[in-house]
GROMACS .gro file of C-alpha atoms in nm:
model
  434
    1MET     CA    1   2.897  -8.264   1.674
    2ARG     CA    2   2.831  -8.195   1.309
    3VAL     CA    3   2.487  -8.301   1.182
    4GLU     CA    4   2.339  -8.318   0.835
    5LEU     CA    5   1.990  -8.242   0.704
    6ARG     CA    6   1.914  -8.425   0.379
    7PHE     CA    7   1.621  -8.301   0.171
    8THR     CA    8   1.455  -8.603   0.013
    9ARG     CA    9   1.136  -8.446  -0.124
   10GLY     CA   10   1.040  -8.103  -0.250
   11PRO     CA   11   1.221  -7.830  -0.449
   12ARG     CA   12   1.543  -7.889  -0.253
   13ALA     CA   13   1.541  -8.269  -0.295
   14GLY     CA   14   1.892  -8.408  -0.327
   15GLN     CA   15   2.050  -8.120  -0.137
   16SER     CA   16   2.200  -8.130   0.212
   17LEU     CA   17   2.255  -7.877   0.486
   18ALA     CA   18   2.525  -7.923   0.749
   19LEU     CA   19   2.495  -7.774   1.098
   20ASP     CA   20   2.803  -7.730   1.312
   21ASP     CA   21   2.799  -7.697   1.691
   22ASN     CA   22   2.580  -7.413   1.820
   23GLN     CA   23   2.454  -7.335   1.471
   24THR     CA   24   2.089  -7.248   1.404
   25VAL     CA   25   1.894  -7.249   1.078
   26ILE     CA   26   1.555  -7.094   1.004
   27ILE     CA   27   1.376  -7.279   0.722
   28GLY     CA   28   1.094  -7.122   0.522
   29ARG     CA   29   1.002  -6.953   0.196
   30GLY     CA   30   1.067  -6.596   0.313
   31VAL     CA   31   1.372  -6.400   0.207
   32GLU     CA   32   1.493  -6.349   0.565
   33THR     CA   33   1.531  -6.721   0.638
   34THR     CA   34   1.875  -6.880   0.652
   35PHE     CA   35   1.764  -7.172   0.430
   36ARG     CA   36   1.497  -7.073   0.181
   37ILE     CA   37   1.267  -7.317   0.002
   38ASP     CA   38   1.063  -7.167  -0.279
   39ASP     CA   39   0.746  -7.365  -0.209
   40PRO     CA   40   0.399  -7.225  -0.121
   41SER     CA   41   0.326  -7.530   0.097
   42ILE     CA   42   0.555  -7.396   0.368
   43SER     CA   43   0.530  -7.076   0.566
   44ARG     CA   44   0.748  -6.770   0.530
   45ARG     CA   45   0.925  -6.875   0.853
   46HIS     CA   46   0.836  -7.239   0.900
   47CYS     CA   47   1.068  -7.396   1.156
   48GLN     CA   48   1.394  -7.353   1.343
   49ILE     CA   49   1.659  -7.622   1.392
   50THR     CA   50   1.941  -7.571   1.642
   51ASN     CA   51   2.250  -7.787   1.691
   52SER     CA   52   2.289  -7.717   2.063
   53PRO     CA   53   2.511  -7.872   2.332
   54GLN     CA   54   2.198  -8.050   2.456
   55GLY     CA   55   2.118  -8.208   2.121
   56VAL     CA   56   1.964  -8.117   1.788
   57LEU     CA   57   1.638  -7.931   1.863
   58ILE     CA   58   1.357  -7.840   1.626
   59ALA     CA   59   1.073  -7.594   1.686
   60ASP     CA   60   0.777  -7.496   1.473
   61LEU     CA   61   0.751  -7.118   1.422
   62GLY     CA   62   0.375  -7.091   1.398
   63SER     CA   63   0.354  -7.233   1.045
   64SER     CA   64   0.020  -7.273   0.869
   65ASN     CA   65   0.064  -7.640   0.777
   66GLY     CA   66   0.268  -7.744   1.079
   67THR     CA   67   0.600  -7.916   1.132
   68TYR     CA   68   0.594  -8.295   1.168
   69VAL     CA   69   0.860  -8.525   1.313
   70ASN     CA   70   0.800  -8.892   1.234
   71ALA     CA   71   0.438  -8.808   1.141
   72GLN     CA   72   0.371  -8.629   1.473
   73ARG     CA   73   0.294  -8.256   1.467
   74ILE     CA   74   0.523  -8.069   1.706
   75GLY     CA   75   0.517  -7.741   1.895
   76THR     CA   76   0.844  -7.614   2.033
   77TRP     CA   77   1.177  -7.776   2.116
   78VAL     CA   78   1.162  -8.141   2.026
   79GLN     CA   79   1.492  -8.328   2.014
   80LEU     CA   80   1.579  -8.498   1.687
   81GLY     CA   81   1.733  -8.844   1.673
   82PRO     CA   82   1.924  -9.031   1.401
   83HIS     CA   83   1.722  -9.083   1.082
   84ASP     CA   84   1.420  -8.891   1.208
   85GLU     CA   85   1.201  -8.765   0.925
   86VAL     CA   86   1.081  -8.406   0.927
   87ILE     CA   87   0.787  -8.298   0.709
   88LEU     CA   88   0.746  -7.933   0.614
   89GLY     CA   89   0.446  -7.898   0.384
   90ASN     CA   90   0.537  -8.095   0.071
   91ASN     CA   91   0.902  -8.120   0.176
   92GLN     CA   92   1.071  -8.409   0.355
   93VAL     CA   93   1.398  -8.386   0.546
   94GLN     CA   94   1.601  -8.673   0.687
   95VAL     CA   95   1.820  -8.606   0.988
   96VAL     CA   96   2.162  -8.771   0.981
   97LEU     CA   97   2.322  -8.781   1.326
   98PRO     CA   98   2.580  -8.996   1.504
   99ASN     CA   99   2.455  -9.316   1.666
  100ALA     CA  100   2.208  -9.271   1.948
  101SER     CA  101   2.468  -9.383   2.204
  102GLN     CA  102   2.682  -9.086   2.103
  103LEU     CA  103   2.405  -8.831   2.133
  104PRO     CA  104   2.378  -8.615   2.443
  105LYS     CA  105   2.058  -8.665   2.641
  106LEU     CA  106   1.825  -8.367   2.651
  107GLN     CA  107   1.858  -8.246   3.008
  108CYS     CA  108   1.679  -7.977   3.207
  109SER     CA  109   1.911  -7.686   3.274
  110SER     CA  110   1.751  -7.634   3.616
  111CYS     CA  111   1.698  -7.971   3.784
  112LYS     CA  112   1.936  -8.164   3.551
  113LYS     CA  113   1.673  -8.435   3.504
  114GLU     CA  114   1.661  -8.609   3.169
  115ILE     CA  115   1.367  -8.482   2.965
  116SER     CA  116   1.128  -8.754   2.855
  117ALA     CA  117   1.029  -8.820   2.498
  118ALA     CA  118   0.664  -8.771   2.599
  119ASP     CA  119   0.733  -8.418   2.721
  120GLU     CA  120   0.922  -8.343   2.400
  121ALA     CA  121   0.639  -8.473   2.181
  122ALA     CA  122   0.378  -8.280   2.381
  123GLY     CA  123   0.574  -7.957   2.352
  124ARG     CA  124   0.620  -7.929   2.731
  125VAL     CA  125   0.977  -7.819   2.677
  126ARG     CA  126   1.110  -7.477   2.595
  127GLN     CA  127   1.404  -7.243   2.639
  128ASP     CA  128   1.417  -7.002   2.928
  129THR     CA  129   1.529  -6.638   2.896
  130ASN     CA  130   1.893  -6.752   2.896
  131GLY     CA  131   1.841  -6.994   2.608
  132GLN     CA  132   1.857  -7.305   2.828
  133VAL     CA  133   1.615  -7.596   2.791
  134VAL     CA  134   1.362  -7.635   3.074
  135CYS     CA  135   1.163  -7.950   3.156
  136ALA     CA  136   0.790  -7.975   3.224
  137ASP     CA  137   0.839  -7.994   3.603
  138CYS     CA  138   1.039  -7.672   3.609
  139LEU     CA  139   0.830  -7.494   3.349
  140LYS     CA  140   0.605  -7.326   3.608
  141ARG     CA  141   0.903  -7.169   3.777
  142PHE     CA  142   1.020  -7.034   3.443
  143ASP     CA  143   0.672  -6.950   3.313
  144PHE     CA  144   0.755  -6.589   3.377
  145ASP     CA  145   0.986  -6.378   3.586
  146PRO     CA  146   0.781  -6.105   3.763
  147HIS     CA  147   1.076  -5.869   3.717
  148LEU     CA  148   1.165  -5.971   3.361
  149ILE     CA  149   1.146  -5.610   3.240
  150GLU     CA  150   1.287  -5.341   3.467
  151GLY     CA  151   1.019  -5.094   3.572
  152TYR     CA  152   0.732  -5.343   3.530
  153LEU     CA  153   0.580  -5.598   3.767
  154ILE     CA  154   0.438  -5.895   3.576
  155GLU     CA  155   0.118  -6.043   3.719
  156LYS     CA  156   0.027  -6.322   3.476
  157LYS     CA  157   0.084  -6.458   3.128
  158LEU     CA  158  -0.193  -6.378   2.883
  159GLY     CA  159  -0.062  -6.589   2.596
  160SER     CA  160   0.242  -6.702   2.404
  161GLY     CA  161   0.340  -6.783   2.049
  162ALA     CA  162   0.634  -6.886   1.836
  163PHE     CA  163   0.831  -6.568   1.899
  164GLY     CA  164   0.739  -6.448   2.246
  165SER     CA  165   0.474  -6.392   2.509
  166VAL     CA  166   0.221  -6.136   2.626
  167PHE     CA  167   0.183  -6.061   2.997
  168LYS     CA  168  -0.043  -5.853   3.215
  169ALA     CA  169   0.184  -5.619   3.408
  170THR     CA  170   0.189  -5.297   3.605
  171GLN     CA  171   0.418  -5.009   3.515
  172VAL     CA  172   0.573  -4.938   3.854
  173ALA     CA  173   0.632  -4.565   3.804
  174THR     CA  174   0.274  -4.486   3.699
  175GLY     CA  175   0.069  -4.773   3.840
  176ARG     CA  176  -0.078  -4.823   3.493
  177VAL     CA  177  -0.184  -5.176   3.397
  178VAL     CA  178  -0.036  -5.275   3.060
  179ALA     CA  179  -0.007  -5.567   2.824
  180LEU     CA  180   0.363  -5.642   2.800
  181LYS     CA  181   0.456  -5.801   2.468
  182THR     CA  182   0.800  -5.963   2.468
  183ILE     CA  183   1.029  -6.144   2.228
  184ASN     CA  184   1.352  -6.311   2.333
  185PRO     CA  185   1.675  -6.265   2.135
  186GLN     CA  186   1.707  -6.646   2.101
  187LEU     CA  187   1.396  -6.638   1.882
  188VAL     CA  188   1.518  -6.356   1.660
  189SER     CA  189   1.690  -6.488   1.351
  190ASN     CA  190   1.813  -6.157   1.211
  191GLU     CA  191   1.801  -5.781   1.243
  192ASN     CA  192   1.481  -5.755   1.040
  193ASP     CA  193   1.287  -5.944   1.308
  194VAL     CA  194   1.382  -5.682   1.563
  195LYS     CA  195   1.296  -5.402   1.321
  196ARG     CA  196   0.954  -5.554   1.255
  197PHE     CA  197   0.892  -5.587   1.627
  198PHE     CA  198   0.967  -5.222   1.697
  199ARG     CA  199   0.797  -5.104   1.379
  200GLU     CA  200   0.468  -5.194   1.550
  201ALA     CA  201   0.538  -4.934   1.820
  202GLN     CA  202   0.638  -4.674   1.562
  203THR     CA  203   0.322  -4.742   1.360
  204ILE     CA  204   0.077  -4.728   1.650
  205ALA     CA  205   0.241  -4.409   1.779
  206LYS     CA  206   0.098  -4.240   1.469
  207LEU     CA  207  -0.253  -4.366   1.545
  208VAL     CA  208  -0.467  -4.222   1.825
  209HIS     CA  209  -0.809  -4.381   1.805
  210PRO     CA  210  -1.051  -4.538   2.056
  211ASN     CA  211  -1.063  -4.861   1.857
  212ILE     CA  212  -0.685  -4.903   1.819
  213THR     CA  213  -0.473  -5.027   2.106
  214GLN     CA  214  -0.208  -4.783   2.226
  215VAL     CA  215   0.164  -4.840   2.284
  216TYR     CA  216   0.313  -4.666   2.587
  217ASP     CA  217   0.673  -4.785   2.586
  218ALA     CA  218   0.919  -4.996   2.388
  219GLY     CA  219   1.276  -5.108   2.437
  220GLU     CA  220   1.518  -5.382   2.530
  221ASN     CA  221   1.594  -5.496   2.882
  222ARG     CA  222   1.847  -5.762   2.979
  223GLY     CA  223   1.828  -5.926   2.638
  224THR     CA  224   1.447  -5.920   2.605
  225TYR     CA  225   1.273  -5.689   2.359
  226PHE     CA  226   0.939  -5.554   2.477
  227LEU     CA  227   0.639  -5.336   2.397
  228ALA     CA  228   0.420  -5.199   2.679
  229MET     CA  229   0.072  -5.167   2.535
  230GLU     CA  230  -0.279  -5.077   2.643
  231TYR     CA  231  -0.428  -5.360   2.845
  232ILE     CA  232  -0.765  -5.474   2.711
  233ASP     CA  233  -0.987  -5.646   2.965
  234GLY     CA  234  -1.177  -5.866   2.725
  235PRO     CA  235  -1.150  -6.162   2.487
  236ILE     CA  236  -1.036  -6.179   2.128
  237VAL     CA  237  -1.321  -6.228   1.882
  238THR     CA  238  -1.194  -6.578   1.800
  239LYS     CA  239  -1.264  -6.684   2.159
  240LEU     CA  240  -1.617  -6.545   2.138
  241ILE     CA  241  -1.676  -6.745   1.820
  242GLU     CA  242  -1.541  -7.060   1.985
  243GLN     CA  243  -1.764  -7.000   2.287
  244TYR     CA  244  -2.090  -6.925   2.105
  245GLY     CA  245  -2.042  -7.098   1.768
  246LYS     CA  246  -2.148  -6.785   1.581
  247LEU     CA  247  -2.220  -6.429   1.688
  248ASP     CA  248  -2.539  -6.224   1.672
  249VAL     CA  249  -2.585  -6.018   1.355
  250GLY     CA  250  -2.621  -5.686   1.538
  251TYR     CA  251  -2.324  -5.757   1.765
  252SER     CA  252  -2.105  -5.862   1.470
  253LEU     CA  253  -2.198  -5.551   1.274
  254ARG     CA  254  -2.118  -5.326   1.572
  255ILE     CA  255  -1.771  -5.482   1.601
  256THR     CA  256  -1.712  -5.452   1.227
  257ILE     CA  257  -1.828  -5.088   1.216
  258GLN     CA  258  -1.583  -4.996   1.494
  259ILE     CA  259  -1.291  -5.168   1.323
  260ALA     CA  260  -1.382  -5.011   0.988
  261ASN     CA  261  -1.371  -4.673   1.163
  262ALA     CA  262  -1.028  -4.759   1.303
  263LEU     CA  263  -0.909  -4.860   0.955
  264GLY     CA  264  -1.040  -4.529   0.822
  265HIS     CA  265  -0.824  -4.345   1.074
  266ALA     CA  266  -0.521  -4.556   0.976
  267PHE     CA  267  -0.594  -4.492   0.607
  268GLU     CA  268  -0.595  -4.116   0.671
  269LYS     CA  269  -0.248  -4.160   0.823
  270GLY     CA  270  -0.131  -4.360   0.522
  271ILE     CA  271  -0.120  -4.696   0.701
  272VAL     CA  272  -0.264  -5.038   0.614
  273HIS     CA  273  -0.278  -5.319   0.871
  274ARG     CA  274  -0.233  -5.628   0.645
  275ASP     CA  275  -0.343  -5.882   0.907
  276ILE     CA  276  -0.706  -5.812   0.996
  277LYS     CA  277  -0.861  -6.123   1.152
  278PRO     CA  278  -1.069  -6.220   1.459
  279ASP     CA  279  -0.747  -6.302   1.646
  280ASN     CA  280  -0.646  -5.936   1.619
  281ILE     CA  281  -0.974  -5.787   1.743
  282LEU     CA  282  -1.043  -5.768   2.115
  283VAL     CA  283  -1.371  -5.663   2.274
  284THR     CA  284  -1.379  -5.487   2.611
  285GLN     CA  285  -1.638  -5.546   2.882
  286GLN     CA  286  -1.811  -5.233   2.749
  287ALA     CA  287  -1.835  -5.386   2.397
  288VAL     CA  288  -1.566  -5.157   2.256
  289ALA     CA  289  -1.373  -5.330   1.975
  290LYS     CA  290  -0.997  -5.282   1.975
  291LEU     CA  291  -0.768  -5.352   1.680
  292VAL     CA  292  -0.431  -5.493   1.787
  293ASP     CA  293  -0.108  -5.630   1.639
  294PHE     CA  294   0.026  -5.381   1.387
  295GLY     CA  295   0.339  -5.593   1.343
  296LEU     CA  296   0.271  -5.638   0.970
  297ALA     CA  297   0.137  -5.287   0.909
  298LYS     CA  298   0.301  -5.065   0.650
  299SER     CA  299   0.287  -4.710   0.526
  300PHE     CA  300   0.159  -4.719   0.170
  301ALA     CA  301   0.313  -4.376   0.121
  302GLN     CA  302   0.654  -4.541   0.166
  303SER     CA  303   0.571  -4.877   0.013
  304GLY     CA  304   0.877  -5.100  -0.023
  305GLN     CA  305   1.119  -4.852   0.134
  306SER     CA  306   1.164  -5.029   0.468
  307GLY     CA  307   1.310  -5.341   0.307
  308LEU     CA  308   1.126  -5.558   0.563
  309THR     CA  309   0.883  -5.703   0.309
  310ALA     CA  310   1.019  -5.825  -0.020
  311PRO     CA  311   0.820  -5.809  -0.344
  312GLY     CA  312   0.651  -6.142  -0.398
  313GLU     CA  313   0.590  -6.211  -0.029
  314GLY     CA  314   0.236  -6.257   0.100
  315MET     CA  315   0.217  -6.159   0.463
  316GLY     CA  316  -0.084  -6.206   0.686
  317THR     CA  317  -0.316  -6.501   0.753
  318LEU     CA  318  -0.437  -6.708   0.458
  319ALA     CA  319  -0.796  -6.759   0.576
  320TYR     CA  320  -0.856  -6.382   0.558
  321MET     CA  321  -0.608  -6.282   0.287
  322PRO     CA  322  -0.720  -6.123  -0.043
  323PRO     CA  323  -0.588  -6.251  -0.376
  324GLU     CA  324  -0.356  -5.955  -0.442
  325GLN     CA  325  -0.180  -6.000  -0.107
  326LEU     CA  326  -0.087  -6.362  -0.174
  327ASP     CA  327   0.200  -6.274  -0.404
  328ASN     CA  328   0.291  -5.919  -0.314
  329ALA     CA  329   0.222  -5.778   0.033
  330VAL     CA  330   0.416  -5.465  -0.061
  331ALA     CA  331   0.141  -5.365  -0.304
  332ALA     CA  332  -0.148  -5.433  -0.063
  333ASP     CA  333  -0.351  -5.120   0.008
  334GLN     CA  334  -0.657  -5.030   0.215
  335ARG     CA  335  -0.878  -5.250  -0.001
  336ALA     CA  336  -0.687  -5.555   0.124
  337ASP     CA  337  -0.784  -5.459   0.479
  338ILE     CA  338  -1.146  -5.421   0.366
  339TYR     CA  339  -1.140  -5.775   0.225
  340SER     CA  340  -0.991  -5.914   0.548
  341LEU     CA  341  -1.246  -5.731   0.762
  342GLY     CA  342  -1.526  -5.869   0.543
  343ALA     CA  343  -1.379  -6.218   0.585
  344SER     CA  344  -1.370  -6.163   0.963
  345LEU     CA  345  -1.738  -6.061   0.959
  346TYR     CA  346  -1.808  -6.381   0.761
  347HIS     CA  347  -1.639  -6.584   1.037
  348MET     CA  348  -1.830  -6.403   1.314
  349LEU     CA  349  -2.170  -6.464   1.154
  350THR     CA  350  -2.121  -6.825   1.045
  351GLY     CA  351  -1.869  -6.965   1.292
  352LYS     CA  352  -1.664  -7.074   0.990
  353ARG     CA  353  -1.372  -6.916   0.807
  354PRO     CA  354  -1.444  -6.826   0.443
  355PHE     CA  355  -1.212  -7.103   0.331
  356GLU     CA  356  -1.126  -7.410   0.539
  357GLU     CA  357  -0.842  -7.584   0.355
  358ARG     CA  358  -0.579  -7.829   0.478
  359THR     CA  359  -0.290  -7.720   0.259
  360THR     CA  360  -0.145  -7.389   0.150
  361ARG     CA  361  -0.187  -7.483  -0.214
  362SER     CA  362  -0.559  -7.548  -0.168
  363PHE     CA  363  -0.598  -7.219   0.015
  364VAL     CA  364  -0.426  -7.030  -0.263
  365MET     CA  365  -0.635  -7.189  -0.537
  366LYS     CA  366  -0.961  -7.118  -0.351
  367ILE     CA  367  -0.868  -6.757  -0.275
  368LEU     CA  368  -0.765  -6.690  -0.634
  369ASN     CA  369  -1.050  -6.864  -0.811
  370GLU     CA  370  -1.357  -6.911  -0.591
  371MET     CA  371  -1.591  -6.711  -0.372
  372PRO     CA  372  -1.668  -6.870  -0.035
  373PRO     CA  373  -2.016  -7.018   0.020
  374GLY     CA  374  -2.272  -6.747   0.083
  375VAL     CA  375  -2.323  -6.679   0.453
  376ARG     CA  376  -2.698  -6.748   0.416
  377THR     CA  377  -2.625  -7.103   0.299
  378ILE     CA  378  -2.460  -7.160   0.638
  379ASN     CA  379  -2.689  -6.944   0.850
  380PRO     CA  380  -3.022  -6.864   0.675
  381ALA     CA  381  -3.111  -6.617   0.954
  382ILE     CA  382  -2.854  -6.371   0.818
  383PRO     CA  383  -3.030  -6.095   0.620
  384GLN     CA  384  -2.970  -6.080   0.245
  385GLU     CA  385  -2.835  -5.723   0.280
  386VAL     CA  386  -2.558  -5.847   0.510
  387GLN     CA  387  -2.462  -6.124   0.268
  388ALA     CA  388  -2.441  -5.866  -0.011
  389ILE     CA  389  -2.211  -5.638   0.188
  390ILE     CA  390  -1.978  -5.929   0.269
  391GLU     CA  391  -1.965  -6.042  -0.092
  392ARG     CA  392  -1.876  -5.695  -0.214
  393SER     CA  393  -1.608  -5.648   0.052
  394MET     CA  394  -1.456  -5.985  -0.048
  395ALA     CA  395  -1.467  -5.935  -0.425
  396LYS     CA  396  -1.172  -6.096  -0.605
  397SER     CA  397  -1.078  -5.771  -0.775
  398ALA     CA  398  -0.986  -5.487  -0.542
  399ASP     CA  399  -1.158  -5.248  -0.783
  400ASP     CA  400  -1.491  -5.421  -0.718
  401ARG     CA  401  -1.475  -5.377  -0.340
  402TYR     CA  402  -1.551  -5.075  -0.126
  403GLN     CA  403  -1.265  -4.843  -0.209
  404THR     CA  404  -1.207  -4.687   0.133
  405PRO     CA  405  -1.276  -4.797   0.492
  406LYS     CA  406  -1.508  -4.496   0.525
  407GLU     CA  407  -1.720  -4.616   0.233
  408PHE     CA  408  -1.734  -4.963   0.390
  409GLU     CA  409  -1.822  -4.819   0.731
  410THR     CA  410  -2.098  -4.601   0.585
  411GLU     CA  411  -2.260  -4.902   0.419
  412LEU     CA  412  -2.230  -5.108   0.739
  413VAL     CA  413  -2.395  -4.833   0.944
  414LYS     CA  414  -2.673  -4.798   0.688
  415ILE     CA  415  -2.749  -5.172   0.698
  416PHE     CA  416  -2.724  -5.179   1.078
  417ASN     CA  417  -2.978  -4.896   1.113
  418GLN     CA  418  -3.214  -5.055   0.860
  419LEU     CA  419  -3.203  -5.388   1.042
  420ALA     CA  420  -3.249  -5.221   1.382
  421ALA     CA  421  -3.558  -5.038   1.253
  422ARG     CA  422  -3.693  -5.359   1.097
  423TYR     CA  423  -3.646  -5.561   1.416
  424ALA     CA  424  -3.803  -5.281   1.624
  425ALA     CA  425  -4.108  -5.281   1.395
  426GLN     CA  426  -4.137  -5.658   1.419
  427ARG     CA  427  -4.123  -5.647   1.800
  428SER     CA  428  -4.385  -5.373   1.804
  429SER     CA  429  -4.609  -5.576   1.574
  430ARG     CA  430  -4.577  -5.887   1.789
  431SER     CA  431  -4.649  -5.681   2.101
  432SER     CA  432  -4.962  -5.533   1.944
  433ALA     CA  433  -5.081  -5.876   1.828
  434GLY     CA  434  -5.032  -6.013   2.180
   0.00000   0.00000   0.00000
């Protein structure tokens, strides 16, 4: 069944894209997509559309602005009908299909039950490891296979995203508990995705540091790519912010100091992370901060040689991204990581991201032209010295920031010690007065 995607708004307006049976298209502004739209309102890899035997399916790929079908934001694997309208940022796509009576019903590959529109809209539908669609009732059974990766026993799912999942597992041969990060081949659009996935293991192998998560093993097993990583028994910083609203000044500084030290180690090895954010910082039960997810990291000594990041691409997360990384992630150096770590400290202390915008265009304009509100305007209890250190780390020009992670760490430690001494003196004074 041949289907047609007609672009009615945006840079590709007036153009059409035909999908034959079993054909998949990845739409986005990145160079590795199969249908590229040069528009900053959409993500580098925005959505995936598949013309499958079970119907035409669309899935969001973790885009910043979301994928909408008939004005409803979707997650993964929603079936498209005739004349459905898809919104991707500032772009509109009309789906041209045969009449509804000719369309195959979306059916669960396990129980063969027809999948309801409500389950589709709620994202309670996905593909199993064989690429077959699974309904909400069967989803638990397919939530994970304990023996998905040979040599590992999976205990529970820790999380999932557009490209794969992370599990808590035990390495059978050693008894070591690991975090097993997986990505299925059905979610890999080209060879570069696989290279990026394994580049994380190659990068972390060069880094041995108490504040950087380790990778123990990597490979492919029965069609699933995996990384076996150090298991961190603790939450990501984002969860702590959600739980408490904002974090204590001393606690936030301790986390930031540890990550700055980790970035200093990476810098010595010629590596920049490029995606520092609270989502990528975990904190153990012993209050040890761990930097994770080196999937976007690069060696600045070999900048541009991998071919995985094209000039002009801005990789990372907009809320924490410095101006120079917006247009050219290849050129981002250690000062970009310093900016992102400063932005993460901002979020920890205020409970708000430096910029809270609804569209990519608004984000870009703010990042390029404006400083975020001072942290003291949001939380007056934050000391002036801390606001100053954040503002310098987030300076628009990289030349105006701290130039190395070590310089940033040294300043953080200095401020932390000054504040600790000040608070100790205040407590002593109050105790004497009492």
